[in-house]
mmCIF file of C-alpha atoms in Angstrom:
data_model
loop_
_atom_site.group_PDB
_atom_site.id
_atom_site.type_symbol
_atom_site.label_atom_id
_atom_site.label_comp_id
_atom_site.label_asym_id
_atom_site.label_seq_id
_atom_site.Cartn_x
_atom_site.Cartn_y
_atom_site.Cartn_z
ATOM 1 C CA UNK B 25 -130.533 24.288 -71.591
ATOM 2 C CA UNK B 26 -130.760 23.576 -75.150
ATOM 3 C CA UNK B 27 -128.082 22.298 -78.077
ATOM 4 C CA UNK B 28 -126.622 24.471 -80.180
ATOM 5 C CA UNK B 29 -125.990 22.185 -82.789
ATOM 6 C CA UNK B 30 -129.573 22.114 -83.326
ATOM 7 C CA UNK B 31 -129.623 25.613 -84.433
ATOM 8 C CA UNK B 32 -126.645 25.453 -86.732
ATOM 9 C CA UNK B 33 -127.589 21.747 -88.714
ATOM 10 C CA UNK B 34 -128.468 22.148 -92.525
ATOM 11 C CA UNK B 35 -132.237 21.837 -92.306
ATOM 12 C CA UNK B 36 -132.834 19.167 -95.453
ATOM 13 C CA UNK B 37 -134.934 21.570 -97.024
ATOM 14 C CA UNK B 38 -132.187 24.316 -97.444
ATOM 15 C CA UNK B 39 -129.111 24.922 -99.984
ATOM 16 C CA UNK B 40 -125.663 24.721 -97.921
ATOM 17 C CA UNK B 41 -125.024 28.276 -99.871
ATOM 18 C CA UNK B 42 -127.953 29.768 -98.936
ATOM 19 C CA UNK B 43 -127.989 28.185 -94.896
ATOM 20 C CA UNK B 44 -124.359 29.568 -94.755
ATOM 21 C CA UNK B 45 -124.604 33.035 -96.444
ATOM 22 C CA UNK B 46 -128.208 33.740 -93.992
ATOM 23 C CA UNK B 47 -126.564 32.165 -91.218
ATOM 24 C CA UNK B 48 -123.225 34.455 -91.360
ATOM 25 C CA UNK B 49 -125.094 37.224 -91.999
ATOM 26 C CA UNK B 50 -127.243 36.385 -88.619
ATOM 27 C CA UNK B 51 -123.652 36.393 -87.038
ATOM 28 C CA UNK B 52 -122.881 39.327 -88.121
ATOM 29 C CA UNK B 53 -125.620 41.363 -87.457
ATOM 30 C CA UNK B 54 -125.706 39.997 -83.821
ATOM 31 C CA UNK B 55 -121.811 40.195 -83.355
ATOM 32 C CA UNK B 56 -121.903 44.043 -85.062
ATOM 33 C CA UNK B 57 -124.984 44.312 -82.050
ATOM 34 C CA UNK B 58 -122.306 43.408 -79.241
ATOM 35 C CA UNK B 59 -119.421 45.029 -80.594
ATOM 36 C CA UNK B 60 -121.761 48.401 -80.621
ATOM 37 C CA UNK B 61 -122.245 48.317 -76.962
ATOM 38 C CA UNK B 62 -118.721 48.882 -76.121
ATOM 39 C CA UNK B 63 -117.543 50.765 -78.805
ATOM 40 C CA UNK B 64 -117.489 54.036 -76.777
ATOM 41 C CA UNK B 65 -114.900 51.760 -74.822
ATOM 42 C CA UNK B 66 -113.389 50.790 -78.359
ATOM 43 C CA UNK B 67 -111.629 53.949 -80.011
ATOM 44 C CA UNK B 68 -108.988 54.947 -82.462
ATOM 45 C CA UNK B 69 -107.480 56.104 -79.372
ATOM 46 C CA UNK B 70 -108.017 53.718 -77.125
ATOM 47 C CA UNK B 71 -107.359 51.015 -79.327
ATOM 48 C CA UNK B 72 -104.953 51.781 -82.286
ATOM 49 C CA UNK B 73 -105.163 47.934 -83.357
ATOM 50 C CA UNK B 74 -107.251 45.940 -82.815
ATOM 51 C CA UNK B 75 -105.487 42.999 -81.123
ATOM 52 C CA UNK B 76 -106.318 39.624 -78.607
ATOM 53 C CA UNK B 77 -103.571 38.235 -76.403
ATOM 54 C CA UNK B 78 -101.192 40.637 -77.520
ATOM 55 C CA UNK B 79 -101.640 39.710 -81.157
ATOM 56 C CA UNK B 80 -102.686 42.004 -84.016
ATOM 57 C CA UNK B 81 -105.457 40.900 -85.623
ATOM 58 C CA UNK B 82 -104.103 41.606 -88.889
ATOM 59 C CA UNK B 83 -101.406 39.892 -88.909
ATOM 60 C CA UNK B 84 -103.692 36.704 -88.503
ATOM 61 C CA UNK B 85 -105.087 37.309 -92.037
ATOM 62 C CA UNK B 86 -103.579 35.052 -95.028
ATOM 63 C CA UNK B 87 -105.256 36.624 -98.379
ATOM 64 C CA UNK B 88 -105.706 33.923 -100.713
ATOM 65 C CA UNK B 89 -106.375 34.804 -104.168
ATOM 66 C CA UNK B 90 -109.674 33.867 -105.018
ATOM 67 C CA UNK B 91 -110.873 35.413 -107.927
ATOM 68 C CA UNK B 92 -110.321 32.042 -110.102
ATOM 69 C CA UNK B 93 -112.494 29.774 -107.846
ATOM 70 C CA UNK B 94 -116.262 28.708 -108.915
ATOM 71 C CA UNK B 95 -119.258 30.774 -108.036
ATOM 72 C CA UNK B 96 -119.765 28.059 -105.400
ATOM 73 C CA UNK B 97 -116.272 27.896 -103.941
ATOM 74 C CA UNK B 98 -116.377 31.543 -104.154
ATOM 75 C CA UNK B 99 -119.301 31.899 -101.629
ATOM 76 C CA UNK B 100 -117.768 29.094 -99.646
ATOM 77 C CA UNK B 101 -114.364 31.478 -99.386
ATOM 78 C CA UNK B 102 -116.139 34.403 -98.704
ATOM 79 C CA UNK B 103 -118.081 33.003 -95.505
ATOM 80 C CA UNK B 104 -115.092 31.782 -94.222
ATOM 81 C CA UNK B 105 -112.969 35.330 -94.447
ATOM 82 C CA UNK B 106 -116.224 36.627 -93.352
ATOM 83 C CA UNK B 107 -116.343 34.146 -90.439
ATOM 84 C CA UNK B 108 -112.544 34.795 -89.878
ATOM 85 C CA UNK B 109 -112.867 38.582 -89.035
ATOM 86 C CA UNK B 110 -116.171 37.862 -87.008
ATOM 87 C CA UNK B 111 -114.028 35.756 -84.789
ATOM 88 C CA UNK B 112 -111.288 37.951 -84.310
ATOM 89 C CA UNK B 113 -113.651 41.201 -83.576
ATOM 90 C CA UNK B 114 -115.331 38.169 -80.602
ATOM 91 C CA UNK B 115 -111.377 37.581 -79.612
ATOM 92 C CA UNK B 116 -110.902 41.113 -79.384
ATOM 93 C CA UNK B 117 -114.153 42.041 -77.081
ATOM 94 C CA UNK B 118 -112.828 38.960 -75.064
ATOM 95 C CA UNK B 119 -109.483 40.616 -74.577
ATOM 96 C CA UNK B 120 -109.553 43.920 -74.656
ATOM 97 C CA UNK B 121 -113.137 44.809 -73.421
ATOM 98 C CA UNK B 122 -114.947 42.579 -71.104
ATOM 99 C CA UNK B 123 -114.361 44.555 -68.430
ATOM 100 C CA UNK B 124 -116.712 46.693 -69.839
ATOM 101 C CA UNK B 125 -118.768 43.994 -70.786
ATOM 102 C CA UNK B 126 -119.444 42.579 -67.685
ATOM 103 C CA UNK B 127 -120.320 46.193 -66.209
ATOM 104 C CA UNK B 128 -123.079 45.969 -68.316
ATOM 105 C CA UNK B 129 -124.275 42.540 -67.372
ATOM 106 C CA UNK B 130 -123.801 41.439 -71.092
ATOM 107 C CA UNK B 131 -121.119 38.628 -70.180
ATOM 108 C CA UNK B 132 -124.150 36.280 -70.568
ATOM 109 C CA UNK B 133 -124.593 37.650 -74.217
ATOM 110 C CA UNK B 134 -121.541 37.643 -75.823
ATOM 111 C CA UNK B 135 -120.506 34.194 -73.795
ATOM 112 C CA UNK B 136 -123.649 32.072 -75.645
ATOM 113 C CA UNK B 137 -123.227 34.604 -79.144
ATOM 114 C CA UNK B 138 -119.375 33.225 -78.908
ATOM 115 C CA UNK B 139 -120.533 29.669 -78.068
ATOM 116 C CA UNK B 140 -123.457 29.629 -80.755
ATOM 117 C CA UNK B 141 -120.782 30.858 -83.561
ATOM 118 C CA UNK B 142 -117.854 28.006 -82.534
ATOM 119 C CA UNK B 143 -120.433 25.598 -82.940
ATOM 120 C CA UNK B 144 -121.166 26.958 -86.321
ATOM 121 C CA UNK B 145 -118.145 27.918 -87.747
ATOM 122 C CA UNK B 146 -117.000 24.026 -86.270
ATOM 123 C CA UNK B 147 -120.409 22.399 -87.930
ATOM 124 C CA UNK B 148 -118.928 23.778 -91.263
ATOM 125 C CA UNK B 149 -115.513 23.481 -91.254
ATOM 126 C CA UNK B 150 -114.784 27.495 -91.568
ATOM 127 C CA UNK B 151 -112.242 28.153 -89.760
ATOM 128 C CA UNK B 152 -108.634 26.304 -89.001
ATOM 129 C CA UNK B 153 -108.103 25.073 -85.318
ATOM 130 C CA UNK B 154 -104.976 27.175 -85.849
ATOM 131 C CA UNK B 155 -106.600 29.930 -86.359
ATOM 132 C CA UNK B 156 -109.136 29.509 -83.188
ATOM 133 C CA UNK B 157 -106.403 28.223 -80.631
ATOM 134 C CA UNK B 158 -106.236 31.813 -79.607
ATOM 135 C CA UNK B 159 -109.190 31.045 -77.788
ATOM 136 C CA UNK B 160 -109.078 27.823 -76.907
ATOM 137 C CA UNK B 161 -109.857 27.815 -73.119
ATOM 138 C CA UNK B 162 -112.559 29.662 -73.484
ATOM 139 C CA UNK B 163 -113.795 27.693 -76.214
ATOM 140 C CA UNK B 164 -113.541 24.733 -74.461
ATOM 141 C CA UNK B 165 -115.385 25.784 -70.721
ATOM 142 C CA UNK B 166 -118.127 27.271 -72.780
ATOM 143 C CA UNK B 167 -118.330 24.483 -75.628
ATOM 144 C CA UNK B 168 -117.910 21.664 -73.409
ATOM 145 C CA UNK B 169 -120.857 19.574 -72.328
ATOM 146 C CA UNK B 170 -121.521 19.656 -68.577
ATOM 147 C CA UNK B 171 -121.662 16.307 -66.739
ATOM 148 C CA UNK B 172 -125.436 15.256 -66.219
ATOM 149 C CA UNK B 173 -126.992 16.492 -62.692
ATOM 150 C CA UNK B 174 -128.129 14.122 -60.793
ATOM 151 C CA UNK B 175 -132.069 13.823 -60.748
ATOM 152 C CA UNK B 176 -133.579 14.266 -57.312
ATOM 153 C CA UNK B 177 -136.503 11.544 -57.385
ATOM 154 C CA UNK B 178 -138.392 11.822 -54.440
ATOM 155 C CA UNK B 179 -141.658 9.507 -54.218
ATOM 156 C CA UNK B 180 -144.665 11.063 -52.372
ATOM 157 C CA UNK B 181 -146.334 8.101 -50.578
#
């Protein structure tokens, strides 16, 4: 019962750099924390590539060259690769393993980790809708706001 967004805004305080390099790095130590409690489940074997929704994962990879941005813009392109293969290992538990996931009552988990890092990656402009739309229903019945209850008021006289 809490936003999100709060967790993800710039605090005033902090440089975007810094907020976005400590902030993936959360993400990925948390998502690397998930994807460890199915990779038993998650082999060479079992999975050969790793794909969502039929899709190889990568083959949704465009490598820009890079090497001739700013330090700045540099760091900025390097979250959002970073961010880009974080999402698709989240698509890929989604797809291919939570089955397993929900056998070990970690739906909850990985459901407000996914939400938590769409609000991010949205906050900051990482990622391309294009690249997301893979996941796009889910996105939306876990990102969208629910309707307000109504309150109960009940007067003691």
């Amino acid at each position: 019962d809490f936003d999100l967004k709060e967790l993800v805004v710039l605090p005033r305080e902090i440089d975007l750099n810094e907020w976005l390099a400590c902030s993936t790095t959360t993400f990925f130590n948390l998502i690397n924390l998930q994807y460890s409690t199915i990779s038993e489940f998650c082999t060479g074997d079992t999975c050969p590539a790793m794909t969502a929704c039929n899709t190889c994962i990568k083959q949704w990879y465009k490598h820009h060259s890079i090497h001739q941005q700013k330090a700045s813009n540099y760091q900025h392109s390097l979250v959002k690769k970073i961010c880009r293969y974080l999402f698709h290992v989240l698509a890929h538990i989604y797809w291919s393993h939570y089955k397993e996931t929900v056998a070990m009552d970690l739906h909850g988990h990985i459901n407000t980790l996914y939400t938590h890092f769409v609000v991010f990656i949205r906050e900051f402009n990482l990622m391309d809708p294009k690249e997301t739309s893979i996941m796009d229903d889910l996105t939306e019945a876990l990102c969208t706001p629910l309707p307000p209850q109504p309150q109960n008021h009940v007067t003691e006289r």
